[in-house]
Amino acid sequence: HGGMGLAHVACLVRQADVAVKEFEDQGTGAGHTKWWQCFDCGQRFHGAVELALGWAAWKTYVSRPETTLARINSMARLGVALSQSGRRAEALPVLEAK
């Protein structure tokens, strides 16, 4: 997080994945929230950052079994990000698949 309110997407992805692992292993922490909400200010991500995190969440958890919470949430995250970015035709099959 820089002085201009910027963050590296790779850093956000790493933080979100660590939060999910903490939640899965210990049942504590932010869990999947960090994939869609800033841990620092609490604002929801939007625009290009939301879409990048949606794709990153999907890529991170797509290899897990279809019934796992991480995979289901990653599909939802990607579907919502696509829809919010105006790509509703792409979002629909993703959201239906989750």
JSON list of N, CA, C and O in Angstrom, two decimals, residues 1-47:
[
{"chain": "A", "resi": 1, "resn": "HIS", "atom": "N", "xyz": [0.87, -1.17, 0.00]},
{"chain": "A", "resi": 1, "resn": "HIS", "atom": "CA", "xyz": [0.00, 0.00, 0.00]},
{"chain": "A", "resi": 1, "resn": "HIS", "atom": "C", "xyz": [0.90, 1.22, 0.00]},
{"chain": "A", "resi": 1, "resn": "HIS", "atom": "O", "xyz": [1.62, 1.46, 0.95]},
{"chain": "A", "resi": 2, "resn": "GLY", "atom": "N", "xyz": [0.88, 1.98, -1.05]},
{"chain": "A", "resi": 2, "resn": "GLY", "atom": "CA", "xyz": [1.71, 3.17, -1.15]},
{"chain": "A", "resi": 2, "resn": "GLY", "atom": "C", "xyz": [0.99, 4.40, -0.64]},
{"chain": "A", "resi": 2, "resn": "GLY", "atom": "O", "xyz": [-0.18, 4.37, -0.28]},
{"chain": "A", "resi": 3, "resn": "GLY", "atom": "N", "xyz": [1.69, 5.51, -0.62]},
{"chain": "A", "resi": 3, "resn": "GLY", "atom": "CA", "xyz": [1.12, 6.75, -0.15]},
{"chain": "A", "resi": 3, "resn": "GLY", "atom": "C", "xyz": [-0.01, 7.27, -1.02]},
{"chain": "A", "resi": 3, "resn": "GLY", "atom": "O", "xyz": [-0.78, 8.11, -0.59]},
{"chain": "A", "resi": 4, "resn": "MET", "atom": "N", "xyz": [-0.10, 6.80, -2.24]},
{"chain": "A", "resi": 4, "resn": "MET", "atom": "CA", "xyz": [-1.15, 7.25, -3.16]},
{"chain": "A", "resi": 4, "resn": "MET", "atom": "C", "xyz": [-2.39, 6.36, -3.10]},
{"chain": "A", "resi": 4, "resn": "MET", "atom": "O", "xyz": [-3.30, 6.49, -3.89]},
{"chain": "A", "resi": 5, "resn": "GLY", "atom": "N", "xyz": [-2.43, 5.43, -2.16]},
{"chain": "A", "resi": 5, "resn": "GLY", "atom": "CA", "xyz": [-3.58, 4.54, -2.06]},
{"chain": "A", "resi": 5, "resn": "GLY", "atom": "C", "xyz": [-3.54, 3.41, -3.07]},
{"chain": "A", "resi": 5, "resn": "GLY", "atom": "O", "xyz": [-4.57, 2.85, -3.40]},
{"chain": "A", "resi": 6, "resn": "LEU", "atom": "N", "xyz": [-2.37, 3.05, -3.54]},
{"chain": "A", "resi": 6, "resn": "LEU", "atom": "CA", "xyz": [-2.21, 2.00, -4.53]},
{"chain": "A", "resi": 6, "resn": "LEU", "atom": "C", "xyz": [-1.67, 0.74, -3.87]},
{"chain": "A", "resi": 6, "resn": "LEU", "atom": "O", "xyz": [-0.95, 0.81, -2.89]},
{"chain": "A", "resi": 7, "resn": "ALA", "atom": "N", "xyz": [-2.02, -0.39, -4.42]},
{"chain": "A", "resi": 7, "resn": "ALA", "atom": "CA", "xyz": [-1.50, -1.67, -3.94]},
{"chain": "A", "resi": 7, "resn": "ALA", "atom": "C", "xyz": [-1.19, -2.54, -5.15]},
{"chain": "A", "resi": 7, "resn": "ALA", "atom": "O", "xyz": [-1.83, -2.41, -6.20]},
{"chain": "A", "resi": 8, "resn": "HIS", "atom": "N", "xyz": [-0.21, -3.39, -5.00]},
{"chain": "A", "resi": 8, "resn": "HIS", "atom": "CA", "xyz": [0.09, -4.36, -6.05]},
{"chain": "A", "resi": 8, "resn": "HIS", "atom": "C", "xyz": [-0.94, -5.47, -6.01]},
{"chain": "A", "resi": 8, "resn": "HIS", "atom": "O", "xyz": [-1.24, -6.01, -4.93]},
{"chain": "A", "resi": 9, "resn": "VAL", "atom": "N", "xyz": [-1.48, -5.84, -7.15]},
{"chain": "A", "resi": 9, "resn": "VAL", "atom": "CA", "xyz": [-2.47, -6.90, -7.19]},
{"chain": "A", "resi": 9, "resn": "VAL", "atom": "C", "xyz": [-1.88, -8.20, -6.65]},
{"chain": "A", "resi": 9, "resn": "VAL", "atom": "O", "xyz": [-2.54, -8.92, -5.89]},
{"chain": "A", "resi": 10, "resn": "ALA", "atom": "N", "xyz": [-0.63, -8.49, -6.97]},
{"chain": "A", "resi": 10, "resn": "ALA", "atom": "CA", "xyz": [0.01, -9.71, -6.47]},
{"chain": "A", "resi": 10, "resn": "ALA", "atom": "C", "xyz": [0.04, -9.73, -4.94]},
{"chain": "A", "resi": 10, "resn": "ALA", "atom": "O", "xyz": [-0.14, -10.78, -4.32]},
{"chain": "A", "resi": 11, "resn": "CYS", "atom": "N", "xyz": [0.23, -8.58, -4.32]},
{"chain": "A", "resi": 11, "resn": "CYS", "atom": "CA", "xyz": [0.23, -8.50, -2.85]},
{"chain": "A", "resi": 11, "resn": "CYS", "atom": "C", "xyz": [-1.17, -8.75, -2.30]},
{"chain": "A", "resi": 11, "resn": "CYS", "atom": "O", "xyz": [-1.34, -9.44, -1.29]},
{"chain": "A", "resi": 12, "resn": "LEU", "atom": "N", "xyz": [-2.18, -8.20, -2.96]},
{"chain": "A", "resi": 12, "resn": "LEU", "atom": "CA", "xyz": [-3.56, -8.42, -2.54]},
{"chain": "A", "resi": 12, "resn": "LEU", "atom": "C", "xyz": [-3.93, -9.89, -2.67]},
{"chain": "A", "resi": 12, "resn": "LEU", "atom": "O", "xyz": [-4.60, -10.45, -1.79]},
{"chain": "A", "resi": 13, "resn": "VAL", "atom": "N", "xyz": [-3.49, -10.53, -3.73]},
{"chain": "A", "resi": 13, "resn": "VAL", "atom": "CA", "xyz": [-3.76, -11.96, -3.95]},
{"chain": "A", "resi": 13, "resn": "VAL", "atom": "C", "xyz": [-3.11, -12.78, -2.85]},
{"chain": "A", "resi": 13, "resn": "VAL", "atom": "O", "xyz": [-3.74, -13.66, -2.26]},
{"chain": "A", "resi": 14, "resn": "ARG", "atom": "N", "xyz": [-1.87, -12.49, -2.55]},
{"chain": "A", "resi": 14, "resn": "ARG", "atom": "CA", "xyz": [-1.15, -13.23, -1.51]},
{"chain": "A", "resi": 14, "resn": "ARG", "atom": "C", "xyz": [-1.85, -13.07, -0.15]},
{"chain": "A", "resi": 14, "resn": "ARG", "atom": "O", "xyz": [-2.05, -14.04, 0.58]},
{"chain": "A", "resi": 15, "resn": "GLN", "atom": "N", "xyz": [-2.24, -11.84, 0.19]},
{"chain": "A", "resi": 15, "resn": "GLN", "atom": "CA", "xyz": [-2.94, -11.59, 1.46]},
{"chain": "A", "resi": 15, "resn": "GLN", "atom": "C", "xyz": [-4.27, -12.33, 1.52]},
{"chain": "A", "resi": 15, "resn": "GLN", "atom": "O", "xyz": [-4.62, -12.89, 2.57]},
{"chain": "A", "resi": 16, "resn": "ALA", "atom": "N", "xyz": [-5.00, -12.33, 0.42]},
{"chain": "A", "resi": 16, "resn": "ALA", "atom": "CA", "xyz": [-6.29, -13.01, 0.39]},
{"chain": "A", "resi": 16, "resn": "ALA", "atom": "C", "xyz": [-6.12, -14.52, 0.54]},
{"chain": "A", "resi": 16, "resn": "ALA", "atom": "O", "xyz": [-6.85, -15.17, 1.30]},
{"chain": "A", "resi": 17, "resn": "ASP", "atom": "N", "xyz": [-5.14, -15.08, -0.14]},
{"chain": "A", "resi": 17, "resn": "ASP", "atom": "CA", "xyz": [-4.90, -16.52, -0.06]},
{"chain": "A", "resi": 17, "resn": "ASP", "atom": "C", "xyz": [-4.47, -16.92, 1.35]},
{"chain": "A", "resi": 17, "resn": "ASP", "atom": "O", "xyz": [-4.92, -17.94, 1.87]},
{"chain": "A", "resi": 18, "resn": "VAL", "atom": "N", "xyz": [-3.62, -16.12, 1.97]},
{"chain": "A", "resi": 18, "resn": "VAL", "atom": "CA", "xyz": [-3.20, -16.40, 3.35]},
{"chain": "A", "resi": 18, "resn": "VAL", "atom": "C", "xyz": [-4.40, -16.36, 4.29]},
{"chain": "A", "resi": 18, "resn": "VAL", "atom": "O", "xyz": [-4.55, -17.20, 5.18]},
{"chain": "A", "resi": 19, "resn": "ALA", "atom": "N", "xyz": [-5.30, -15.40, 4.09]},
{"chain": "A", "resi": 19, "resn": "ALA", "atom": "CA", "xyz": [-6.50, -15.29, 4.93]},
{"chain": "A", "resi": 19, "resn": "ALA", "atom": "C", "xyz": [-7.40, -16.51, 4.76]},
{"chain": "A", "resi": 19, "resn": "ALA", "atom": "O", "xyz": [-7.96, -17.01, 5.74]},
{"chain": "A", "resi": 20, "resn": "VAL", "atom": "N", "xyz": [-7.54, -17.00, 3.54]},
{"chain": "A", "resi": 20, "resn": "VAL", "atom": "CA", "xyz": [-8.36, -18.19, 3.30]},
{"chain": "A", "resi": 20, "resn": "VAL", "atom": "C", "xyz": [-7.72, -19.40, 3.98]},
{"chain": "A", "resi": 20, "resn": "VAL", "atom": "O", "xyz": [-8.41, -20.18, 4.65]},
{"chain": "A", "resi": 21, "resn": "LYS", "atom": "N", "xyz": [-6.41, -19.54, 3.84]},
{"chain": "A", "resi": 21, "resn": "LYS", "atom": "CA", "xyz": [-5.72, -20.68, 4.48]},
{"chain": "A", "resi": 21, "resn": "LYS", "atom": "C", "xyz": [-5.86, -20.62, 5.99]},
{"chain": "A", "resi": 21, "resn": "LYS", "atom": "O", "xyz": [-6.07, -21.65, 6.64]},
{"chain": "A", "resi": 22, "resn": "GLU", "atom": "N", "xyz": [-5.74, -19.42, 6.57]},
{"chain": "A", "resi": 22, "resn": "GLU", "atom": "CA", "xyz": [-5.91, -19.27, 8.02]},
{"chain": "A", "resi": 22, "resn": "GLU", "atom": "C", "xyz": [-7.31, -19.69, 8.44]},
{"chain": "A", "resi": 22, "resn": "GLU", "atom": "O", "xyz": [-7.50, -20.38, 9.44]},
{"chain": "A", "resi": 23, "resn": "PHE", "atom": "N", "xyz": [-8.30, -19.26, 7.67]},
{"chain": "A", "resi": 23, "resn": "PHE", "atom": "CA", "xyz": [-9.68, -19.61, 7.98]},
{"chain": "A", "resi": 23, "resn": "PHE", "atom": "C", "xyz": [-9.89, -21.13, 7.88]},
{"chain": "A", "resi": 23, "resn": "PHE", "atom": "O", "xyz": [-10.55, -21.74, 8.72]},
{"chain": "A", "resi": 24, "resn": "GLU", "atom": "N", "xyz": [-9.34, -21.74, 6.83]},
{"chain": "A", "resi": 24, "resn": "GLU", "atom": "CA", "xyz": [-9.49, -23.18, 6.63]},
{"chain": "A", "resi": 24, "resn": "GLU", "atom": "C", "xyz": [-8.78, -23.97, 7.73]},
{"chain": "A", "resi": 24, "resn": "GLU", "atom": "O", "xyz": [-9.30, -24.97, 8.22]},
{"chain": "A", "resi": 25, "resn": "ASP", "atom": "N", "xyz": [-7.58, -23.54, 8.11]},
{"chain": "A", "resi": 25, "resn": "ASP", "atom": "CA", "xyz": [-6.77, -24.28, 9.08]},
{"chain": "A", "resi": 25, "resn": "ASP", "atom": "C", "xyz": [-7.19, -24.04, 10.53]},
{"chain": "A", "resi": 25, "resn": "ASP", "atom": "O", "xyz": [-7.17, -24.95, 11.35]},
{"chain": "A", "resi": 26, "resn": "GLN", "atom": "N", "xyz": [-7.55, -22.78, 10.84]},
{"chain": "A", "resi": 26, "resn": "GLN", "atom": "CA", "xyz": [-7.79, -22.42, 12.23]},
{"chain": "A", "resi": 26, "resn": "GLN", "atom": "C", "xyz": [-9.19, -21.90, 12.52]},
{"chain": "A", "resi": 26, "resn": "GLN", "atom": "O", "xyz": [-9.55, -21.70, 13.67]},
{"chain": "A", "resi": 27, "resn": "GLY", "atom": "N", "xyz": [-9.96, -21.64, 11.47]},
{"chain": "A", "resi": 27, "resn": "GLY", "atom": "CA", "xyz": [-11.30, -21.10, 11.65]},
{"chain": "A", "resi": 27, "resn": "GLY", "atom": "C", "xyz": [-11.32, -19.66, 12.12]},
{"chain": "A", "resi": 27, "resn": "GLY", "atom": "O", "xyz": [-12.30, -19.19, 12.67]},
{"chain": "A", "resi": 28, "resn": "THR", "atom": "N", "xyz": [-10.22, -18.94, 11.88]},
{"chain": "A", "resi": 28, "resn": "THR", "atom": "CA", "xyz": [-10.13, -17.55, 12.30]},
{"chain": "A", "resi": 28, "resn": "THR", "atom": "C", "xyz": [-9.73, -16.67, 11.12]},
{"chain": "A", "resi": 28, "resn": "THR", "atom": "O", "xyz": [-9.31, -17.15, 10.09]},
{"chain": "A", "resi": 29, "resn": "GLY", "atom": "N", "xyz": [-9.85, -15.38, 11.33]},
{"chain": "A", "resi": 29, "resn": "GLY", "atom": "CA", "xyz": [-9.39, -14.43, 10.32]},
{"chain": "A", "resi": 29, "resn": "GLY", "atom": "C", "xyz": [-10.48, -14.01, 9.35]},
{"chain": "A", "resi": 29, "resn": "GLY", "atom": "O", "xyz": [-11.65, -14.37, 9.49]},
{"chain": "A", "resi": 30, "resn": "ALA", "atom": "N", "xyz": [-10.06, -13.26, 8.36]},
{"chain": "A", "resi": 30, "resn": "ALA", "atom": "CA", "xyz": [-10.98, -12.65, 7.40]},
{"chain": "A", "resi": 30, "resn": "ALA", "atom": "C", "xyz": [-11.50, -13.64, 6.37]},
{"chain": "A", "resi": 30, "resn": "ALA", "atom": "O", "xyz": [-12.51, -13.38, 5.71]},
{"chain": "A", "resi": 31, "resn": "GLY", "atom": "N", "xyz": [-10.83, -14.74, 6.19]},
{"chain": "A", "resi": 31, "resn": "GLY", "atom": "CA", "xyz": [-11.27, -15.72, 5.21]},
{"chain": "A", "resi": 31, "resn": "GLY", "atom": "C", "xyz": [-11.35, -15.14, 3.81]},
{"chain": "A", "resi": 31, "resn": "GLY", "atom": "O", "xyz": [-10.45, -14.44, 3.36]},
{"chain": "A", "resi": 32, "resn": "HIS", "atom": "N", "xyz": [-12.44, -15.39, 3.14]},
{"chain": "A", "resi": 32, "resn": "HIS", "atom": "CA", "xyz": [-12.60, -14.99, 1.74]},
{"chain": "A", "resi": 32, "resn": "HIS", "atom": "C", "xyz": [-12.87, -13.50, 1.55]},
{"chain": "A", "resi": 32, "resn": "HIS", "atom": "O", "xyz": [-12.81, -13.00, 0.44]},
{"chain": "A", "resi": 33, "resn": "THR", "atom": "N", "xyz": [-13.13, -12.80, 2.64]},
{"chain": "A", "resi": 33, "resn": "THR", "atom": "CA", "xyz": [-13.44, -11.36, 2.56]},
{"chain": "A", "resi": 33, "resn": "THR", "atom": "C", "xyz": [-12.34, -10.58, 1.85]},
{"chain": "A", "resi": 33, "resn": "THR", "atom": "O", "xyz": [-12.62, -9.63, 1.12]},
{"chain": "A", "resi": 34, "resn": "LYS", "atom": "N", "xyz": [-11.10, -10.96, 2.04]},
{"chain": "A", "resi": 34, "resn": "LYS", "atom": "CA", "xyz": [-9.99, -10.20, 1.45]},
{"chain": "A", "resi": 34, "resn": "LYS", "atom": "C", "xyz": [-9.95, -10.30, -0.07]},
{"chain": "A", "resi": 34, "resn": "LYS", "atom": "O", "xyz": [-9.22, -9.55, -0.71]},
{"chain": "A", "resi": 35, "resn": "TRP", "atom": "N", "xyz": [-10.71, -11.19, -0.66]},
{"chain": "A", "resi": 35, "resn": "TRP", "atom": "CA", "xyz": [-10.78, -11.26, -2.12]},
{"chain": "A", "resi": 35, "resn": "TRP", "atom": "C", "xyz": [-11.64, -10.13, -2.68]},
{"chain": "A", "resi": 35, "resn": "TRP", "atom": "O", "xyz": [-11.57, -9.84, -3.85]},
{"chain": "A", "resi": 36, "resn": "TRP", "atom": "N", "xyz": [-12.49, -9.52, -1.86]},
{"chain": "A", "resi": 36, "resn": "TRP", "atom": "CA", "xyz": [-13.38, -8.49, -2.39]},
{"chain": "A", "resi": 36, "resn": "TRP", "atom": "C", "xyz": [-13.39, -7.19, -1.60]},
{"chain": "A", "resi": 36, "resn": "TRP", "atom": "O", "xyz": [-13.99, -6.21, -2.03]},
{"chain": "A", "resi": 37, "resn": "GLN", "atom": "N", "xyz": [-12.70, -7.16, -0.46]},
{"chain": "A", "resi": 37, "resn": "GLN", "atom": "CA", "xyz": [-12.74, -5.97, 0.38]},
{"chain": "A", "resi": 37, "resn": "GLN", "atom": "C", "xyz": [-11.34, -5.65, 0.91]},
{"chain": "A", "resi": 37, "resn": "GLN", "atom": "O", "xyz": [-10.63, -6.53, 1.37]},
{"chain": "A", "resi": 38, "resn": "CYS", "atom": "N", "xyz": [-10.99, -4.37, 0.87]},
{"chain": "A", "resi": 38, "resn": "CYS", "atom": "CA", "xyz": [-9.69, -3.92, 1.35]},
{"chain": "A", "resi": 38, "resn": "CYS", "atom": "C", "xyz": [-9.57, -4.16, 2.85]},
{"chain": "A", "resi": 38, "resn": "CYS", "atom": "O", "xyz": [-10.45, -3.76, 3.63]},
{"chain": "A", "resi": 39, "resn": "PHE", "atom": "N", "xyz": [-8.49, -4.80, 3.26]},
{"chain": "A", "resi": 39, "resn": "PHE", "atom": "CA", "xyz": [-8.28, -5.08, 4.67]},
{"chain": "A", "resi": 39, "resn": "PHE", "atom": "C", "xyz": [-7.96, -3.81, 5.45]},
{"chain": "A", "resi": 39, "resn": "PHE", "atom": "O", "xyz": [-8.15, -3.73, 6.66]},
{"chain": "A", "resi": 40, "resn": "ASP", "atom": "N", "xyz": [-7.48, -2.78, 4.77]},
{"chain": "A", "resi": 40, "resn": "ASP", "atom": "CA", "xyz": [-7.03, -1.55, 5.43]},
{"chain": "A", "resi": 40, "resn": "ASP", "atom": "C", "xyz": [-8.19, -0.58, 5.66]},
{"chain": "A", "resi": 40, "resn": "ASP", "atom": "O", "xyz": [-8.44, -0.14, 6.79]},
{"chain": "A", "resi": 41, "resn": "CYS", "atom": "N", "xyz": [-8.94, -0.25, 4.60]},
{"chain": "A", "resi": 41, "resn": "CYS", "atom": "CA", "xyz": [-9.99, 0.77, 4.73]},
{"chain": "A", "resi": 41, "resn": "CYS", "atom": "C", "xyz": [-11.40, 0.18, 4.72]},
{"chain": "A", "resi": 41, "resn": "CYS", "atom": "O", "xyz": [-12.36, 0.88, 5.02]},
{"chain": "A", "resi": 42, "resn": "GLY", "atom": "N", "xyz": [-11.55, -1.09, 4.35]},
{"chain": "A", "resi": 42, "resn": "GLY", "atom": "CA", "xyz": [-12.85, -1.73, 4.35]},
{"chain": "A", "resi": 42, "resn": "GLY", "atom": "C", "xyz": [-13.67, -1.52, 3.09]},
{"chain": "A", "resi": 42, "resn": "GLY", "atom": "O", "xyz": [-14.76, -2.06, 2.97]},
{"chain": "A", "resi": 43, "resn": "GLN", "atom": "N", "xyz": [-13.15, -0.73, 2.15]},
{"chain": "A", "resi": 43, "resn": "GLN", "atom": "CA", "xyz": [-13.89, -0.51, 0.89]},
{"chain": "A", "resi": 43, "resn": "GLN", "atom": "C", "xyz": [-13.84, -1.76, 0.02]},
{"chain": "A", "resi": 43, "resn": "GLN", "atom": "O", "xyz": [-12.85, -2.48, 0.00]},
{"chain": "A", "resi": 44, "resn": "ARG", "atom": "N", "xyz": [-14.93, -1.96, -0.72]},
{"chain": "A", "resi": 44, "resn": "ARG", "atom": "CA", "xyz": [-14.95, -3.06, -1.69]},
{"chain": "A", "resi": 44, "resn": "ARG", "atom": "C", "xyz": [-14.07, -2.67, -2.88]},
{"chain": "A", "resi": 44, "resn": "ARG", "atom": "O", "xyz": [-14.03, -1.51, -3.27]},
{"chain": "A", "resi": 45, "resn": "PHE", "atom": "N", "xyz": [-13.40, -3.64, -3.43]},
{"chain": "A", "resi": 45, "resn": "PHE", "atom": "CA", "xyz": [-12.62, -3.40, -4.65]},
{"chain": "A", "resi": 45, "resn": "PHE", "atom": "C", "xyz": [-13.59, -3.20, -5.81]},
{"chain": "A", "resi": 45, "resn": "PHE", "atom": "O", "xyz": [-14.70, -3.73, -5.80]},
{"chain": "A", "resi": 46, "resn": "HIS", "atom": "N", "xyz": [-13.16, -2.46, -6.83]},
{"chain": "A", "resi": 46, "resn": "HIS", "atom": "CA", "xyz": [-14.01, -2.24, -7.99]},
{"chain": "A", "resi": 46, "resn": "HIS", "atom": "C", "xyz": [-13.12, -2.07, -9.21]},
{"chain": "A", "resi": 46, "resn": "HIS", "atom": "O", "xyz": [-11.90, -1.98, -9.11]},
{"chain": "A", "resi": 47, "resn": "GLY", "atom": "N", "xyz": [-13.76, -2.07, -10.37]},
{"chain": "A", "resi": 47, "resn": "GLY", "atom": "CA", "xyz": [-13.04, -1.84, -11.62]},
{"chain": "A", "resi": 47, "resn": "GLY", "atom": "C", "xyz": [-12.02, -2.92, -11.93]},
{"chain": "A", "resi": 47, "resn": "GLY", "atom": "O", "xyz": [-12.24, -4.11, -11.69]}
]
